[in-house]
Amino acid sequence: GIVSFGGAFSNHVYATASACQILQIPCKLFLRGYALDYQNPTVKFIIDCGVEIELLQPSDYRLKTDSAFINILEDQNYYIIPEGGTNDLGIKGVSELGEEIIQQCAPLPDYVCVAAGTGGTAIGLIKAFANVDTRVIVFSSLKGDFLRDAISAEVHGLDFELITDYHFGGYGKFSRELISFCNLFKDENNISLEPVYTGKMMYGLYEMIKADYFLSTDTVVAIHTGGLQGVVGFNYRYGDKLGVMF
């Protein structure tokens, strides 16, 4: 079967569980945490998909890439998908998304924007646009610019821009301003965002537009990477503090 890893509210583990249920592939997910909250909407969905869950305390979770741990899983005949889904096949799939944009957009966009966590989606897009005059702008959801090195190691000198100004304190962090922006965006465009990835990307993009980063003649494609299941989890965790997002 398949093994993968993530937090208890992870979009990746949610999608992995769903795909394995649809394709009838046995699946085991290692979740990071000290206790399993069975009322967590993401956890409830994973269980409903028939997935086996094993909880790892953070200190053990950090060892998930150690060779000894990986060897045990491989000996049990598991195919290992890394946290966030960033591996060669995941990058190949995202490259196909970039190729679709190239086929569908005439003329080609001047910029393509995407949010980033582990960086796999960004890497695939950068490779897809390597031979055309389209610049990929990557909005990091994490504090710091260490994602630059992780992406650069995979794209081997290909051009991209990493924006690190709109993380709102780091991965999973947020502010009332960000939540208000997501709600207003939904009201004005009838498109839902979530505060971990797409909300931060779109907020940053709007700020760059207001600052005249782009020419009036530029075409900008912003990729909505989904993750809307996270809104339910967000409201479950923070709704009493901030009010329901949508």
Short mmCIF file of C-alpha atoms in Angstrom, two decimals:
data_model
loop_
_atom_site.label_atom_id
_atom_site.label_comp_id
_atom_site.label_asym_id
_atom_site.label_seq_id
_atom_site.Cartn_x
_atom_site.Cartn_y
_atom_site.Cartn_z
CA GLY A 1 0.00 0.00 0.00
CA ILE A 2 0.88 3.67 0.38
CA VAL A 3 2.41 5.48 3.35
CA SER A 4 2.53 9.22 3.84
CA PHE A 5 2.88 11.86 6.54
CA GLY A 6 1.32 15.11 7.69
CA GLY A 7 -0.32 17.18 10.36
CA ALA A 8 -3.78 16.47 11.66
CA PHE A 9 -5.35 19.17 9.44
CA SER A 10 -3.17 18.51 6.38
CA ASN A 11 -4.56 18.92 2.87
CA HIS A 12 -2.06 16.33 1.70
CA VAL A 13 -3.18 13.54 4.02
CA TYR A 14 -6.81 14.35 3.21
CA ALA A 15 -6.14 14.05 -0.53
CA THR A 16 -4.03 10.92 -0.08
CA ALA A 17 -6.78 9.20 1.92
CA SER A 18 -9.39 10.14 -0.68
CA ALA A 19 -7.30 8.94 -3.62
CA CYS A 20 -6.52 5.62 -1.93
CA GLN A 21 -10.20 5.08 -1.15
CA ILE A 22 -11.21 5.77 -4.75
CA LEU A 23 -8.47 3.56 -6.18
CA GLN A 24 -8.88 0.91 -3.46
CA ILE A 25 -5.23 1.11 -2.42
CA PRO A 26 -4.33 0.24 1.20
CA CYS A 27 -3.06 3.33 2.97
CA LYS A 28 -1.32 4.17 6.24
CA LEU A 29 -0.86 7.76 7.39
CA PHE A 30 1.53 8.94 10.09
CA LEU A 31 0.11 12.04 11.76
CA ARG A 32 2.14 14.44 13.88
CA GLY A 33 0.83 15.08 17.39
CA TYR A 34 0.50 13.94 20.99
CA ALA A 35 -3.15 12.85 20.86
CA LEU A 36 -5.66 12.12 18.12
CA ASP A 37 -8.75 14.35 18.11
CA TYR A 38 -11.52 12.23 16.64
CA GLN A 39 -13.74 15.31 16.25
CA ASN A 40 -11.22 16.93 13.92
CA PRO A 41 -13.02 17.07 10.51
CA THR A 42 -9.88 16.01 8.63
CA VAL A 43 -9.25 13.05 10.93
CA LYS A 44 -12.91 12.00 10.70
CA PHE A 45 -12.70 12.02 6.90
CA ILE A 46 -9.47 9.99 6.89
CA ILE A 47 -11.02 7.38 9.16
CA ASP A 48 -14.14 7.24 6.97
CA CYS A 49 -11.85 6.49 4.01
CA GLY A 50 -10.70 3.34 5.79
CA VAL A 51 -7.15 4.55 6.26
CA GLU A 52 -4.89 3.29 9.04
CA ILE A 53 -3.59 6.11 11.24
CA GLU A 54 -0.49 6.02 13.43
CA LEU A 55 0.28 8.99 15.65
CA LEU A 56 3.88 10.15 16.03
CA GLN A 57 5.03 12.60 18.67
CA PRO A 58 6.93 15.54 17.14
CA SER A 59 10.32 14.17 18.25
CA ASP A 60 9.61 10.87 16.49
CA TYR A 61 7.99 12.59 13.52
CA ARG A 62 11.25 14.40 12.78
CA LEU A 63 12.85 10.98 12.19
CA LYS A 64 10.45 10.11 9.35
CA THR A 65 13.16 10.52 6.70
CA ASP A 66 15.81 8.52 8.56
CA SER A 67 17.05 5.55 6.56
CA ALA A 68 16.29 3.05 9.34
CA PHE A 69 12.65 4.12 9.49
CA ILE A 70 12.32 4.21 5.70
CA ASN A 71 13.88 0.75 5.39
CA ILE A 72 11.28 -0.72 7.76
CA LEU A 73 8.43 0.71 5.68
CA GLU A 74 9.98 -0.44 2.41
CA ASP A 75 10.51 -3.94 3.84
CA GLN A 76 6.77 -3.98 4.53
CA ASN A 77 6.20 -3.24 0.82
CA TYR A 78 4.89 0.31 1.27
CA TYR A 79 5.30 2.96 -1.41
CA ILE A 80 6.36 6.09 0.47
CA ILE A 81 4.97 9.48 -0.50
CA PRO A 82 6.79 12.27 1.38
CA GLU A 83 5.05 14.93 3.45
CA GLY A 84 3.37 17.39 1.10
CA GLY A 85 3.66 14.99 -1.84
CA THR A 86 6.90 16.48 -3.18
CA ASN A 87 8.67 13.78 -5.14
CA ASP A 88 9.53 13.15 -8.80
CA LEU A 89 6.05 11.92 -9.72
CA GLY A 90 4.34 14.80 -7.92
CA ILE A 91 6.56 17.32 -9.71
CA LYS A 92 5.84 15.60 -13.04
CA GLY A 93 2.11 15.93 -12.42
CA VAL A 94 2.39 19.65 -11.69
CA SER A 95 4.52 20.15 -14.81
CA GLU A 96 1.54 18.86 -16.79
CA LEU A 97 -0.55 21.61 -15.19
CA GLY A 98 1.95 24.15 -16.50
CA GLU A 99 1.79 22.59 -19.95
CA GLU A 100 -2.00 22.97 -19.93
CA ILE A 101 -1.64 26.68 -19.17
CA ILE A 102 0.79 27.03 -22.09
CA GLN A 103 -1.67 25.27 -24.40
CA GLN A 104 -4.70 27.24 -23.26
CA CYS A 105 -3.31 30.78 -22.95
CA ALA A 106 -2.58 32.75 -26.08
CA PRO A 107 -0.59 34.87 -25.73
CA LEU A 108 1.26 33.26 -22.85
CA PRO A 109 0.93 34.89 -19.42
CA ASP A 110 3.74 37.13 -18.28
CA TYR A 111 3.54 35.74 -14.74
CA VAL A 112 2.22 32.63 -13.03
CA CYS A 113 1.72 32.84 -9.25
CA VAL A 114 1.44 29.93 -6.84
CA ALA A 115 1.53 29.34 -3.09
CA ALA A 116 4.19 27.05 -1.62
CA GLY A 117 4.63 24.84 1.43
CA THR A 118 7.06 22.05 0.62
CA GLY A 119 7.68 23.58 -2.83
CA GLY A 120 6.71 20.67 -5.08
CA THR A 121 4.00 22.56 -6.97
CA ALA A 122 6.35 25.48 -7.55
CA ILE A 123 9.13 23.20 -8.80
CA GLY A 124 6.84 21.55 -11.34
CA LEU A 125 5.62 24.89 -12.65
CA ILE A 126 9.12 26.36 -12.90
CA LYS A 127 10.17 23.38 -15.00
CA ALA A 128 7.08 23.65 -17.19
CA PHE A 129 7.75 27.30 -18.03
CA ALA A 130 11.50 26.89 -18.44
CA ASN A 131 11.47 27.41 -22.21
CA VAL A 132 8.91 30.21 -22.50
CA ASP A 133 8.89 33.86 -21.44
CA THR A 134 6.72 33.37 -18.34
CA ARG A 135 8.05 34.13 -14.87
CA VAL A 136 6.90 31.99 -11.95
CA ILE A 137 6.30 33.87 -8.68
CA VAL A 138 6.23 31.64 -5.61
CA PHE A 139 4.50 32.87 -2.44
CA SER A 140 5.93 31.06 0.58
CA SER A 141 3.58 30.19 3.43
CA LEU A 142 6.59 29.70 5.69
CA LYS A 143 8.64 32.23 7.61
CA GLY A 144 12.13 32.72 6.20
CA ASP A 145 13.56 32.10 2.75
CA PHE A 146 14.99 28.59 3.20
CA LEU A 147 12.46 27.40 0.62
CA ARG A 148 14.58 29.18 -1.97
CA ASP A 149 17.42 26.68 -1.55
CA ALA A 150 15.03 23.70 -1.57
CA ILE A 151 13.47 24.84 -4.85
CA SER A 152 16.76 25.89 -6.44
CA ALA A 153 18.25 22.46 -5.75
CA GLU A 154 15.53 20.90 -7.92
CA VAL A 155 15.26 23.42 -10.78
CA HIS A 156 19.01 23.65 -11.47
CA GLY A 157 19.39 27.32 -12.32
CA LEU A 158 15.94 27.94 -13.81
CA ASP A 159 14.51 31.37 -13.11
CA PHE A 160 11.81 32.04 -10.51
CA GLU A 161 10.96 34.59 -7.83
CA LEU A 162 10.26 33.72 -4.20
CA ILE A 163 8.09 36.12 -2.20
CA THR A 164 8.48 35.78 1.58
CA ASP A 165 6.66 38.89 2.79
CA TYR A 166 3.18 37.44 3.28
CA HIS A 167 3.54 34.46 5.63
CA PHE A 168 1.69 36.27 8.47
CA GLY A 169 4.03 34.85 11.08
CA GLY A 170 4.78 31.45 9.58
CA TYR A 171 3.12 28.25 8.46
CA GLY A 172 -0.43 27.99 9.75
CA LYS A 173 -0.25 31.49 11.25
CA PHE A 174 -2.81 34.16 10.41
CA SER A 175 -4.24 37.51 11.41
CA ARG A 176 -7.64 39.16 11.44
CA GLU A 177 -6.51 41.14 8.41
CA LEU A 178 -5.86 37.94 6.45
CA ILE A 179 -9.20 36.41 7.46
CA SER A 180 -11.02 39.62 6.51
CA PHE A 181 -9.29 39.58 3.13
CA CYS A 182 -10.32 35.96 2.47
CA ASN A 183 -13.92 36.73 3.36
CA LEU A 184 -14.00 39.89 1.23
CA PHE A 185 -12.44 38.03 -1.70
CA LYS A 186 -15.19 35.42 -1.45
CA ASP A 187 -17.89 38.09 -1.32
CA GLU A 188 -16.52 39.97 -4.32
CA ASN A 189 -15.48 37.06 -6.55
CA ASN A 190 -17.48 34.05 -5.34
CA ILE A 191 -14.18 32.17 -5.00
CA SER A 192 -13.24 30.68 -1.65
CA LEU A 193 -9.70 30.95 -0.30
CA GLU A 194 -8.13 29.34 2.76
CA PRO A 195 -5.73 31.07 5.16
CA VAL A 196 -2.77 28.68 4.93
CA TYR A 197 -1.88 28.86 1.23
CA THR A 198 -4.17 30.50 -1.33
CA GLY A 199 -5.30 33.31 0.98
CA LYS A 200 -1.71 34.38 1.64
CA MET A 201 -0.81 34.14 -2.05
CA MET A 202 -3.77 36.22 -3.18
CA TYR A 203 -3.25 38.78 -0.42
CA GLY A 204 0.37 39.18 -1.49
CA LEU A 205 -0.57 39.39 -5.14
CA TYR A 206 -3.08 42.16 -4.41
CA GLU A 207 -0.44 44.07 -2.46
CA MET A 208 2.03 43.75 -5.34
CA ILE A 209 -0.59 44.98 -7.80
CA LYS A 210 -1.33 48.00 -5.61
CA ALA A 211 2.42 48.72 -5.44
CA ASP A 212 2.63 48.73 -9.28
CA TYR A 213 4.88 45.69 -9.39
CA PHE A 214 3.22 44.68 -12.67
CA LEU A 215 2.74 46.66 -15.86
CA SER A 216 -0.83 47.46 -16.88
CA THR A 217 -0.28 45.28 -19.95
CA ASP A 218 0.92 42.23 -18.02
CA THR A 219 -1.16 39.07 -17.86
CA VAL A 220 -1.00 37.32 -14.49
CA VAL A 221 -2.29 33.78 -13.84
CA ALA A 222 -2.86 32.92 -10.18
CA ILE A 223 -3.18 29.18 -9.54
CA HIS A 224 -5.71 28.16 -6.92
CA THR A 225 -4.24 25.00 -5.41
CA GLY A 226 -7.40 24.02 -3.51
CA GLY A 227 -7.11 23.05 0.13
CA LEU A 228 -10.62 24.23 0.92
CA GLN A 229 -11.16 21.27 3.24
CA GLY A 230 -8.84 23.23 5.49
CA VAL A 231 -11.49 25.91 5.96
CA VAL A 232 -13.66 23.42 7.85
CA GLY A 233 -10.72 22.50 10.07
CA PHE A 234 -9.83 26.16 10.53
CA ASN A 235 -13.35 27.00 11.68
CA TYR A 236 -13.27 23.95 13.97
CA ARG A 237 -10.09 25.21 15.63
CA TYR A 238 -10.61 28.97 15.63
CA GLY A 239 -14.26 29.73 14.87
CA ASP A 240 -15.06 30.73 18.44
CA LYS A 241 -12.17 33.21 18.42
CA LEU A 242 -12.51 34.83 15.02
CA GLY A 243 -15.94 33.94 13.74
CA VAL A 244 -16.67 31.50 10.95
CA MET A 245 -14.80 32.37 7.78
CA PHE A 246 -17.47 31.49 5.25
#
